[in-house]
Coordinates of C-alpha atoms in Angstrom, one line a residue:
Chain A
M256 CA -5.8 -3.0 31.8
T257 CA -9.3 -3.5 30.5
T258 CA -11.8 -6.2 31.5
S259 CA -11.8 -8.1 28.3
I260 CA -8.0 -8.5 28.4
E261 CA -8.3 -9.7 32.0
S262 CA -10.9 -12.3 31.0
E263 CA -8.5 -13.4 28.3
I264 CA -5.8 -14.0 30.9
E265 CA -8.3 -16.0 32.9
H266 CA -9.3 -18.0 29.8
A267 CA -5.7 -18.5 28.9
R268 CA -4.8 -19.9 32.4
R269 CA -7.6 -22.3 32.3
G270 CA -6.9 -23.4 28.7
R271 CA -3.1 -23.4 28.9
T272 CA -2.6 -27.1 29.6
A273 CA -6.0 -28.4 28.4
H274 CA -5.2 -29.8 24.9
T275 CA -3.0 -29.3 22.0
A276 CA -3.4 -26.2 19.9
V277 CA -1.5 -27.5 16.9
E278 CA -0.6 -31.0 15.9
L279 CA 1.5 -32.0 12.9
S280 CA 1.9 -35.7 12.1
G281 CA 4.1 -37.0 9.3
V282 CA 3.9 -33.7 7.5
G283 CA 5.8 -33.4 4.3
K284 CA 5.7 -30.7 1.6
T285 CA 7.1 -31.0 -1.9
F286 CA 6.9 -28.3 -4.5
G287 CA 6.7 -29.3 -8.1
T288 CA 6.9 -32.8 -9.6
G289 CA 9.3 -35.1 -11.3
T290 CA 13.0 -34.2 -11.5
G291 CA 12.5 -30.6 -10.6
A292 CA 10.6 -31.4 -7.4
V293 CA 11.9 -29.7 -4.2
T294 CA 11.1 -31.3 -0.9
A295 CA 10.9 -28.5 1.7
L296 CA 9.7 -30.5 4.6
R297 CA 9.8 -34.2 5.4
G298 CA 8.3 -36.3 8.2
I299 CA 7.5 -33.4 10.6
D300 CA 5.8 -34.5 13.9
L301 CA 5.2 -31.6 16.1
R302 CA 2.7 -30.8 18.9
V303 CA 2.2 -27.4 20.4
A304 CA 0.1 -27.0 23.6
H305 CA -2.4 -24.2 24.1
G306 CA -0.6 -21.1 25.3
E307 CA 2.8 -22.5 24.6
F308 CA 5.7 -20.4 23.2
L309 CA 7.6 -22.5 20.7
C310 CA 10.6 -21.5 18.7
L311 CA 11.5 -23.1 15.4
L312 CA 15.2 -22.7 14.9
G313 CA 17.0 -23.4 11.7
A314 CA 19.4 -22.1 9.0
S315 CA 18.3 -21.0 5.6
G316 CA 16.3 -23.6 3.6
C317 CA 14.9 -25.4 6.6
G318 CA 11.4 -24.8 5.3
K319 CA 10.3 -22.7 8.2
S320 CA 8.3 -20.3 6.1
T321 CA 6.6 -23.3 4.4
L322 CA 5.8 -24.7 7.9
L323 CA 4.2 -21.5 8.9
N324 CA 2.2 -21.3 5.7
L325 CA 1.0 -24.9 6.4
L326 CA -0.1 -23.8 9.9
S327 CA -1.9 -20.7 8.7
G328 CA -3.7 -22.7 6.0
L329 CA -2.1 -20.7 3.1
E330 CA -0.7 -24.0 1.8
E331 CA -1.7 -27.6 2.0
P332 CA 0.7 -30.4 3.0
T333 CA 1.7 -33.0 0.4
T334 CA 1.7 -35.8 3.0
G335 CA 0.6 -36.1 6.6
T336 CA -2.0 -34.0 8.5
V337 CA -2.0 -30.6 10.0
S338 CA -4.6 -29.8 12.7
V339 CA -5.1 -26.5 14.3
N340 CA -7.5 -26.2 17.2
T341 CA -7.4 -22.5 17.8
A342 CA -9.1 -19.4 16.4
R343 CA -7.8 -18.4 12.9
P344 CA -4.0 -18.3 13.0
S345 CA -2.5 -14.9 12.4
F346 CA 0.9 -14.0 10.9
M347 CA 3.6 -11.5 11.8
F348 CA 6.4 -11.0 9.3
Q349 CA 9.9 -9.6 9.3
E350 CA 8.4 -6.4 7.8
A351 CA 5.6 -4.8 9.7
A352 CA 3.6 -4.8 6.4
L353 CA 1.1 -2.3 7.6
M354 CA -1.3 -0.8 5.0
P355 CA 0.4 2.5 4.3
W356 CA -2.8 4.3 3.6
L357 CA -4.4 3.4 6.9
T358 CA -3.7 5.0 10.3
A359 CA -2.2 2.7 13.0
A360 CA -5.6 2.2 14.6
R361 CA -7.3 1.4 11.3
N362 CA -4.6 -1.1 10.6
V363 CA -5.4 -2.9 13.8
E364 CA -9.1 -2.7 13.0
L365 CA -8.7 -4.2 9.5
P366 CA -8.9 -7.9 10.5
L367 CA -12.0 -7.1 12.7
Q368 CA -13.5 -5.2 9.8
L369 CA -12.9 -8.1 7.5
A370 CA -14.5 -10.4 10.0
G371 CA -17.6 -8.2 9.9
Q372 CA -17.4 -6.5 13.3
G373 CA -19.3 -3.2 13.9
R374 CA -17.4 0.0 13.9
G375 CA -17.8 0.8 17.6
A376 CA -16.7 -2.6 18.8
R377 CA -13.6 -2.8 16.6
R378 CA -12.6 0.8 17.4
E379 CA -12.7 -0.1 21.1
R380 CA -10.8 -3.3 20.5
A381 CA -8.1 -1.5 18.5
R382 CA -7.7 1.0 21.3
E383 CA -7.3 -1.8 23.9
L384 CA -4.7 -3.6 21.7
L385 CA -2.7 -0.5 21.0
E386 CA -2.7 0.1 24.7
L387 CA -1.5 -3.4 25.3
V388 CA 1.5 -2.8 23.1
R389 CA 2.0 0.5 24.8
L390 CA 1.1 2.6 21.8
D391 CA -1.9 4.5 23.2
G392 CA -2.1 7.9 21.7
V393 CA -0.5 7.1 18.3
G394 CA -3.6 5.5 16.8
D395 CA -4.1 8.4 14.5
K396 CA -0.6 8.3 13.0
R397 CA 0.3 6.8 9.7
P398 CA 2.9 4.0 9.4
H399 CA 5.5 6.3 7.9
E400 CA 5.3 8.6 10.9
L401 CA 6.3 5.7 13.2
S402 CA 9.7 4.2 14.0
G403 CA 10.5 0.6 12.9
G404 CA 9.9 -0.7 16.4
M405 CA 6.6 1.1 16.7
R406 CA 5.4 -0.3 13.4
Q407 CA 6.3 -3.8 14.4
R408 CA 4.2 -3.3 17.6
V409 CA 1.3 -2.1 15.6
S410 CA 1.8 -5.2 13.5
L411 CA 1.7 -7.3 16.7
A412 CA -1.5 -5.5 17.8
R413 CA -3.0 -6.3 14.4
A414 CA -2.0 -9.9 14.5
L415 CA -3.5 -10.2 18.0
A416 CA -6.7 -8.6 16.7
A417 CA -6.8 -11.2 14.0
A418 CA -5.9 -14.1 16.3
T419 CA -8.4 -13.3 19.0
S420 CA -11.5 -12.6 16.9
T421 CA -13.0 -14.7 14.1
D422 CA -16.4 -14.7 12.6
G423 CA -17.4 -11.6 14.6
S424 CA -17.5 -13.6 17.9
A425 CA -14.9 -11.6 19.8
Q426 CA -16.7 -11.8 23.1
G427 CA -15.0 -15.1 24.1
G428 CA -11.6 -13.7 23.2
A429 CA -10.5 -17.2 22.5
P430 CA -6.7 -17.2 22.6
G431 CA -5.5 -17.7 19.1
L432 CA -2.4 -18.8 17.4
L433 CA 0.3 -16.3 16.5
L434 CA 2.8 -17.3 13.8
M435 CA 5.9 -15.1 13.8
D436 CA 8.3 -15.3 10.9
E437 CA 11.5 -13.6 12.3
P438 CA 9.5 -10.5 13.4
F439 CA 12.5 -8.7 14.9
A440 CA 15.2 -9.6 12.4
A441 CA 15.0 -6.2 10.7
L442 CA 15.3 -4.2 13.9
D443 CA 18.3 -2.7 15.5
A444 CA 19.8 -4.6 18.5
I445 CA 18.5 -2.2 21.2
T446 CA 14.9 -2.2 19.8
R447 CA 15.0 -5.9 19.3
D448 CA 16.0 -6.5 22.9
V449 CA 13.2 -4.3 24.3
L450 CA 10.6 -5.8 21.9
Q451 CA 11.5 -9.3 22.9
G452 CA 10.7 -8.4 26.5
E453 CA 7.5 -6.7 25.3
L454 CA 6.5 -9.8 23.3
L455 CA 6.9 -12.0 26.4
R456 CA 4.7 -9.6 28.4
V457 CA 2.0 -9.5 25.8
W458 CA 2.2 -13.3 25.5
E459 CA 1.7 -13.7 29.2
A460 CA -1.1 -11.2 29.2
T461 CA -3.1 -12.7 26.3
G462 CA -2.3 -16.4 26.6
T463 CA -2.0 -16.8 22.8
T464 CA -0.1 -19.8 21.4
V465 CA 3.1 -18.6 19.7
V466 CA 5.1 -20.3 17.0
F467 CA 8.2 -18.2 16.5
V468 CA 10.7 -18.7 13.7
T469 CA 14.2 -17.4 14.1
H470 CA 17.8 -17.8 13.1
D471 CA 19.0 -16.5 16.4
V472 CA 19.8 -19.0 19.1
R473 CA 19.9 -16.3 21.8
E474 CA 16.5 -15.1 20.8
A475 CA 15.1 -18.6 20.8
V476 CA 16.4 -19.4 24.3
R477 CA 15.3 -16.1 25.7
L478 CA 11.8 -16.2 24.4
S479 CA 10.5 -19.7 24.2
Q480 CA 9.6 -22.5 26.4
R481 CA 10.6 -25.1 23.9
V482 CA 13.2 -24.8 21.0
V483 CA 12.8 -27.1 18.0
L484 CA 15.9 -27.3 15.7
L485 CA 15.2 -28.0 12.1
S486 CA 17.6 -29.3 9.5
S487 CA 17.8 -27.9 6.0
R488 CA 16.8 -29.2 2.6
P489 CA 14.6 -30.9 3.4
G490 CA 13.5 -29.6 6.7
T491 CA 13.2 -32.3 9.4
V492 CA 13.1 -32.0 13.2
V493 CA 16.6 -32.6 14.5
R494 CA 16.1 -32.2 18.2
E495 CA 14.1 -30.2 20.6
W496 CA 14.9 -28.7 24.0
S497 CA 12.7 -27.6 26.8
V498 CA 14.2 -24.3 27.9
D499 CA 13.1 -24.4 31.5
E500 CA 14.8 -27.7 32.2
H501 CA 18.2 -26.5 31.0
G502 CA 20.7 -24.1 32.5
P503 CA 22.7 -21.4 30.9
E504 CA 24.7 -23.9 28.9
L505 CA 21.7 -24.5 26.7
H506 CA 22.6 -21.7 24.3
D507 CA 26.0 -23.2 23.6
E508 CA 24.6 -26.7 23.2
I509 CA 22.0 -25.6 20.6
T510 CA 24.6 -23.5 18.8
G511 CA 26.9 -26.5 18.6
R512 CA 24.1 -28.7 17.2
L513 CA 23.1 -26.0 14.7
R514 CA 26.7 -25.8 13.5
Q515 CA 26.7 -29.5 12.9
V516 CA 23.6 -29.2 10.8
I517 CA 25.0 -26.4 8.7
T518 CA 28.4 -28.1 8.3
S519 CA 26.8 -31.2 6.9
H520 CA 25.8 -29.1 3.9
A521 CA 29.3 -28.1 3.0
A522 CA 30.1 -29.6 -0.4
Chain B
M284 CA 20.6 -15.8 34.7
P285 CA 18.7 -15.1 31.5
P286 CA 17.1 -11.6 31.6
E287 CA 13.6 -12.8 30.8
L288 CA 13.4 -14.6 34.2
V289 CA 13.9 -11.4 36.0
E290 CA 11.5 -9.6 33.8
R291 CA 8.8 -12.2 34.1
Q292 CA 8.7 -11.8 37.9
G293 CA 8.3 -8.2 38.3
G294 CA 6.3 -5.1 38.5
S295 CA 9.2 -2.7 38.7
S296 CA 11.0 -4.3 35.7
T297 CA 7.8 -4.0 33.7
D298 CA 7.8 -0.3 34.5
D299 CA 11.5 -0.1 33.4
S300 CA 10.6 -1.8 30.2
A301 CA 7.7 0.6 29.6
K302 CA 10.1 3.5 30.2
A303 CA 12.7 2.1 27.9
L304 CA 10.1 1.6 25.2
A305 CA 8.8 5.2 25.6
G306 CA 12.4 6.4 25.4
L307 CA 13.1 4.4 22.3
D308 CA 9.9 5.6 20.7
A309 CA 10.8 9.2 21.4
L310 CA 14.3 8.7 19.9
D311 CA 13.3 6.8 16.9
T312 CA 10.2 8.5 15.7
P313 CA 10.9 10.3 12.4
T314 CA 10.8 14.0 12.8
V315 CA 8.9 16.2 10.3
N316 CA 10.2 19.6 9.3
R317 CA 7.3 21.9 8.8
V318 CA 8.0 24.7 6.3
P319 CA 5.9 27.8 6.8
W320 CA 3.1 28.2 4.1
W321 CA 4.4 31.5 2.8
R322 CA 7.8 30.0 2.1
R323 CA 6.2 27.0 0.4
A324 CA 4.0 29.3 -1.7
S325 CA 6.9 31.5 -2.7
S326 CA 9.0 28.6 -3.7
S327 CA 6.2 27.0 -5.7
V328 CA 4.5 30.1 -7.2
L329 CA 7.4 32.4 -7.8
P330 CA 9.5 30.4 -10.3
P331 CA 6.6 29.7 -12.8
V332 CA 5.5 33.3 -12.6
V333 CA 9.0 34.5 -13.4
A334 CA 9.3 32.0 -16.3
L335 CA 6.0 33.2 -17.7
V336 CA 7.0 36.9 -17.5
L337 CA 10.3 36.0 -19.2
I338 CA 8.5 34.2 -22.0
V339 CA 6.2 37.2 -22.7
V340 CA 9.1 39.6 -22.6
I341 CA 11.1 37.5 -25.1
W342 CA 7.9 37.2 -27.3
Q343 CA 7.5 41.0 -27.2
V344 CA 11.2 41.5 -28.1
V345 CA 11.0 39.1 -31.0
W346 CA 7.8 40.7 -32.3
A347 CA 9.3 44.2 -32.0
S348 CA 12.4 43.1 -33.9
A349 CA 10.0 42.3 -36.8
V350 CA 11.9 39.2 -38.0
L351 CA 8.6 37.6 -38.6
P352 CA 5.7 39.3 -40.4
E353 CA 2.7 40.4 -38.4
F354 CA 0.4 37.8 -39.8
K355 CA 2.7 35.0 -38.5
L356 CA 3.6 36.4 -35.1
P357 CA 1.1 38.7 -33.3
A358 CA 2.1 41.1 -30.6
P359 CA 1.2 39.9 -27.0
M360 CA -1.2 42.8 -26.7
A361 CA -2.9 41.9 -29.9
V362 CA -3.6 38.4 -28.6
W363 CA -4.8 39.9 -25.3
D364 CA -7.2 42.2 -27.2
S365 CA -8.5 39.2 -29.2
F366 CA -9.1 37.4 -25.9
L367 CA -10.9 40.4 -24.5
T368 CA -13.2 40.5 -27.6
I369 CA -14.6 37.1 -26.8
V370 CA -14.8 37.9 -23.2
A371 CA -16.7 41.2 -24.0
D372 CA -19.2 39.5 -26.3
G373 CA -19.7 36.7 -23.8
S374 CA -18.9 33.9 -26.3
I375 CA -16.0 32.7 -24.2
W376 CA -18.3 31.1 -21.7
S377 CA -20.2 29.0 -24.3
I378 CA -16.9 28.1 -26.0
L379 CA -15.3 27.0 -22.7
W380 CA -18.5 25.2 -21.6
T381 CA -18.8 23.3 -24.8
S382 CA -15.3 22.0 -24.6
I383 CA -14.9 21.4 -20.9
S384 CA -18.3 19.7 -20.5
R385 CA -17.4 17.4 -23.3
A386 CA -14.0 16.6 -21.8
F387 CA -15.5 16.0 -18.4
L388 CA -18.3 13.8 -19.7
G389 CA -15.9 11.9 -21.9
F390 CA -13.4 11.5 -19.0
A391 CA -16.2 10.2 -16.7
I392 CA -17.3 7.6 -19.3
A393 CA -13.7 6.6 -19.8
L394 CA -13.3 6.1 -16.0
V395 CA -16.4 3.8 -15.9
I396 CA -15.0 1.7 -18.8
A397 CA -11.3 1.7 -18.0
T398 CA -11.5 0.8 -14.3
P399 CA -13.1 -2.6 -14.6
L400 CA -11.1 -3.2 -17.8
G401 CA -7.8 -2.4 -15.9
L402 CA -8.8 -4.7 -13.0
L403 CA -9.5 -7.5 -15.5
V404 CA -6.3 -7.1 -17.3
A405 CA -4.3 -6.9 -14.1
K406 CA -5.9 -9.9 -12.3
V407 CA -6.9 -12.3 -15.1
P408 CA -3.8 -13.7 -16.9
V409 CA -5.7 -14.8 -20.0
V410 CA -7.2 -11.3 -20.4
R411 CA -3.8 -9.8 -19.9
S412 CA -2.1 -11.8 -22.5
A413 CA -5.0 -11.3 -24.9
I414 CA -5.5 -7.5 -24.7
G415 CA -2.6 -6.2 -22.6
P416 CA -0.3 -5.5 -25.6
L417 CA -3.2 -4.0 -27.5
L418 CA -4.0 -1.7 -24.6
S419 CA -0.4 -0.4 -24.4
G420 CA -0.3 -0.2 -28.2
L421 CA -3.5 1.9 -28.3
Q422 CA -1.8 4.3 -25.8
S423 CA 0.9 5.1 -28.4
L424 CA -1.6 5.5 -31.2
P425 CA -2.5 9.2 -31.5
S426 CA -6.3 9.2 -31.1
V427 CA -6.6 11.8 -33.9
A428 CA -6.0 8.9 -36.2
W429 CA -9.5 7.7 -35.3
V430 CA -11.2 11.0 -36.4
P431 CA -11.7 10.1 -40.1
A432 CA -13.1 6.7 -39.3
A433 CA -15.4 8.2 -36.6
V434 CA -16.7 10.8 -39.0
L435 CA -17.6 8.1 -41.5
W436 CA -19.3 6.0 -38.8
F437 CA -21.1 8.7 -36.8
G438 CA -21.1 11.7 -39.0
L439 CA -20.4 15.2 -37.6
T440 CA -22.1 14.5 -34.3
D441 CA -21.1 14.4 -30.6
A442 CA -20.7 10.7 -30.9
T443 CA -17.7 11.2 -33.1
I444 CA -16.1 13.5 -30.5
Y445 CA -16.8 11.1 -27.6
F446 CA -15.5 8.1 -29.6
V447 CA -12.2 9.8 -30.2
V448 CA -12.0 11.1 -26.6
L449 CA -12.6 7.6 -25.2
L450 CA -10.1 5.9 -27.4
G451 CA -7.6 8.5 -26.2
S452 CA -8.2 8.2 -22.5
V453 CA -9.4 4.7 -21.8
P454 CA -6.0 3.0 -22.5
S455 CA -4.2 5.5 -20.3
I456 CA -6.5 5.0 -17.3
A457 CA -6.6 1.2 -17.7
N458 CA -2.8 1.0 -18.1
G459 CA -2.4 3.2 -15.0
L460 CA -4.5 0.9 -12.9
V461 CA -2.6 -2.2 -14.2
A462 CA 0.7 -0.5 -13.4
G463 CA -0.6 0.5 -10.0
I464 CA -1.7 -3.1 -9.2
D465 CA 1.6 -4.5 -10.6
Q466 CA 3.6 -2.3 -8.3
I467 CA 1.8 -3.4 -5.1
P468 CA 4.4 -5.0 -2.8
P469 CA 3.5 -8.7 -2.7
I470 CA 3.5 -8.7 1.1
L471 CA 0.4 -6.6 1.2
P472 CA -2.0 -9.0 -0.6
R473 CA -0.4 -11.8 1.4
V474 CA -1.1 -10.0 4.7
G475 CA -4.6 -9.2 3.5
R476 CA -5.2 -12.9 2.9
V477 CA -3.8 -13.8 6.3
L478 CA -6.1 -11.2 7.9
G479 CA -9.1 -12.8 6.2
A480 CA -9.5 -10.7 3.0
R481 CA -10.8 -12.8 0.1
G482 CA -12.2 -11.9 -3.4
L483 CA -14.1 -8.6 -3.4
A484 CA -13.1 -7.7 0.2
S485 CA -9.5 -8.1 -0.9
A486 CA -10.1 -5.8 -3.9
R487 CA -11.8 -3.2 -1.8
H488 CA -9.6 -3.2 1.3
V489 CA -6.2 -4.1 -0.1
L490 CA -5.9 -4.1 -3.9
L491 CA -7.6 -0.8 -4.9
P492 CA -6.2 1.4 -2.1
A493 CA -2.8 0.0 -2.6
A494 CA -3.0 0.7 -6.4
L495 CA -4.4 4.2 -5.9
P496 CA -1.2 6.1 -6.6
G497 CA -0.7 4.4 -9.9
Y498 CA -4.4 4.6 -10.7
L499 CA -4.3 8.3 -10.0
A500 CA -1.3 8.8 -12.2
G501 CA -3.2 6.9 -15.0
C502 CA -6.2 9.2 -14.5
K503 CA -4.0 12.3 -14.8
Q504 CA -2.6 11.0 -18.0
G505 CA -6.0 9.9 -19.1
W506 CA -7.3 13.4 -18.6
A507 CA -4.4 14.9 -20.6
F508 CA -5.1 12.5 -23.4
S509 CA -8.9 13.1 -23.4
W510 CA -8.3 16.9 -23.5
R511 CA -5.8 16.5 -26.3
S512 CA -8.0 14.1 -28.3
L513 CA -11.0 16.4 -27.8
M514 CA -9.1 19.4 -29.2
A515 CA -8.0 17.3 -32.2
A516 CA -11.5 16.1 -32.8
E517 CA -13.0 19.6 -32.5
I518 CA -10.4 21.0 -35.0
I519 CA -10.9 18.3 -37.6
A520 CA -14.6 17.6 -37.2
A521 CA -16.4 20.9 -37.4
G522 CA -20.1 21.2 -38.2
P523 CA -23.3 22.9 -37.2
A524 CA -24.4 20.0 -35.0
L525 CA -21.2 20.3 -33.0
G526 CA -21.4 23.9 -31.7
I527 CA -18.3 26.0 -31.1
G528 CA -15.8 24.7 -28.7
L529 CA -12.2 25.7 -28.2
G530 CA -11.0 23.6 -31.2
A531 CA -13.6 25.1 -33.5
Y532 CA -12.7 28.6 -32.3
L533 CA -9.1 27.9 -33.1
K534 CA -10.0 26.5 -36.5
N535 CA -12.1 29.6 -37.3
G536 CA -9.2 31.8 -36.4
S537 CA -7.0 29.9 -38.7
D538 CA -9.6 30.0 -41.5
F539 CA -9.9 33.8 -41.2
N540 CA -6.2 34.2 -41.1
D541 CA -6.6 35.8 -37.7
I542 CA -3.3 34.8 -36.0
A543 CA -4.2 36.7 -32.8
A544 CA -7.3 34.6 -32.4
V545 CA -5.3 31.4 -33.1
F546 CA -2.8 32.4 -30.4
S547 CA -5.5 33.2 -27.9
A548 CA -7.2 29.9 -28.6
V549 CA -4.0 27.9 -28.1
L550 CA -3.3 29.8 -24.9
L551 CA -6.8 29.1 -23.7
I552 CA -6.5 25.4 -24.4
L553 CA -3.2 25.4 -22.5
V554 CA -4.7 27.3 -19.6
V555 CA -7.6 24.9 -19.2
G556 CA -5.4 21.9 -19.4
I557 CA -3.0 23.2 -16.8
G558 CA -5.8 24.6 -14.7
I559 CA -7.6 21.2 -14.4
E560 CA -4.3 19.6 -13.6
L561 CA -3.5 22.2 -10.9
L562 CA -7.0 22.4 -9.4
V563 CA -8.1 18.8 -9.5
F564 CA -5.3 16.3 -10.0
R565 CA -2.4 17.9 -8.2
P566 CA -4.2 18.3 -4.8
L567 CA -5.7 14.9 -5.1
E568 CA -2.4 13.3 -5.9
R569 CA -0.7 15.2 -3.2
R570 CA -3.2 14.1 -0.6
V571 CA -2.9 10.5 -1.6
L572 CA 0.8 10.5 -1.6
R573 CA 1.2 12.5 1.6
A574 CA -1.0 10.1 3.5
R575 CA 1.4 7.3 2.5
G576 CA 4.5 9.3 3.3
L577 CA 5.5 9.4 -0.4
A578 CA 5.1 13.1 -1.2
L579 CA 8.2 15.2 -1.5
S580 CA 7.8 18.2 0.7

C-alpha cells in the first residue's frame, strides 16, 4: 500500500466524526408544472457524516436517482437546501460506463486529466487506485477485454479518482463523496458477493463517504452502517435503521416495512 | 453473523477475498481467439481474387462468342494494351496525379467545412431543425446536377470542379458526424459531466472520441462521393484550363470511339476508388473499431 493511501486513511480517521458531509433539509423536487407535474421527492431531511456508509433503500419510483442527482449537483432542488461539504461528489452507475476507446488506466486518469493534473501525477495516481481495487497489471487493457466485475472495479477506481481530487489539489487526498446507483445490480451473484466485500475494504481504506442506492435489503444490511427506507411517488423518508445496533432480525424487519410501502401502492 | 463482520476483522479473510477475486477475474475474462495471419490473409485475399479472375474469364468468353461487336465490347487484352500505352508514354502519372490531387484537396476542404457544421447541427437544436433536413436532402441530390450551374458561375476552371466535389462530400461527412453523435450512449456524456467535463473539454474528451466510428463512416462515404463527383465534373466540364484527369481521359476515349481506352479509364477509376478505401479507410476504421472491441475478427 502506498503512502498517499495511508495518509488518506489517517485523514479519514480524523475526519470521520468531525462534521456532516451531506445535509439535506426539507428537500423536494418536482418535475414539470401544472397538472402534468410529478413530485419525485418531498420533505427529505437527511444527514450523512463524513466517512459514513449510508444505504438508500426503496422500490421503483422512490426518487433515488433524483436524490443522487441532487447530491451530485446535476440537478437543483425545487424546495429545501442541499449542502455538500466534501470534495466534488463522484458517481458510480449500474453500468461501468467506461469510455470504450480508453484503456483501463486512461479511464481512471480521465477525471484527473479533466481537473488539469499533469501526466506523471495522474499516471501514478491511476496505478495506485487500480492496485487498490486489485487490478494491477490490467491498466493497458481496454474495457471490452475485461469481465463485468473488473469493469465495475475500474469504474470504482475512476470514481475514487474523481472523488479524491479536485482542482488539481490531490495532495491532501481529501476524502470525497461516492454516490453509487445500484452499482452491482447488473452483476452475477458470485461476483456481486465478492465485490460487496471489496467495496467495504476500499471504503475502509480510503475513508470516503458513501451514499449507496439499492433495491436489495440484504445488500443494504451487509454494506451500510445506516439504512434509510424511502417511500415511492413521491419519495419520502419512511424510517431509518442503524445497522450496528440491530441483530440478525434487522433484514426481516426492513423487508417487512418495504413490503408495506409497496403494498400501499396496489390499486 | 453477517459475513462482513468477519471480513472486516481480518488479514486472512482479506487474502481469501483477494484470491477469490483473482479466481473470478481469471474465469470471467473474455478469451480472444487469435487467428494466424496467413489464414486471415487467405480468407480475405483469396475470395476477391477468385471473383476477379472469374469476371475476366466470363468477359473473355463473351467477347470470343462475338455476340457484341468489337467497338462495343473490347477484348480484355485490348484494354490491357490500351492501359500499357498510357503507362509507356508516361501520361498515366499526370492523369492520375491530376485527379487524385484534386480529390484529396477537395476532400480535405470538405473535412474542414463539414466537421464544425456537423457539430453545430448535432448539438444546436435550432441549427438542426433549420438545416438538418437540407443536409440530408443534399446527400440524395446527385452532385452532377450542380455541374451546369457551376460552369456558368465559375467557367471551366478548377473552382467548378471543387465546387461540385464539395457539394458531393460535405453533406455525407457532416451527416456521418451527426449520426455518430446521435448514437453515443447517453450514459457517456453523463459520466463525462460527473467527472468534470464541460463545454470544450466534453467535446474533446467525450463527444468526439465517442462519435469517431460514425464520423469515420461518414468520411468514408464522403470520400466515395467526392471521388464520384470529381469524375462526373471532369467528364462534363472539359477545357484547356482543367488539364487531363481520369474523367477527361475517359471522355477523350469516348469521343474517339476508342472503347478499349474507355474501359481502361473506367477500370482505373474503380481501382483508385477501391485502392484508397483499402489503403486508407479500411485500416483506419479497423483500428478504431478494434480498440473498442467492435470489429469482427
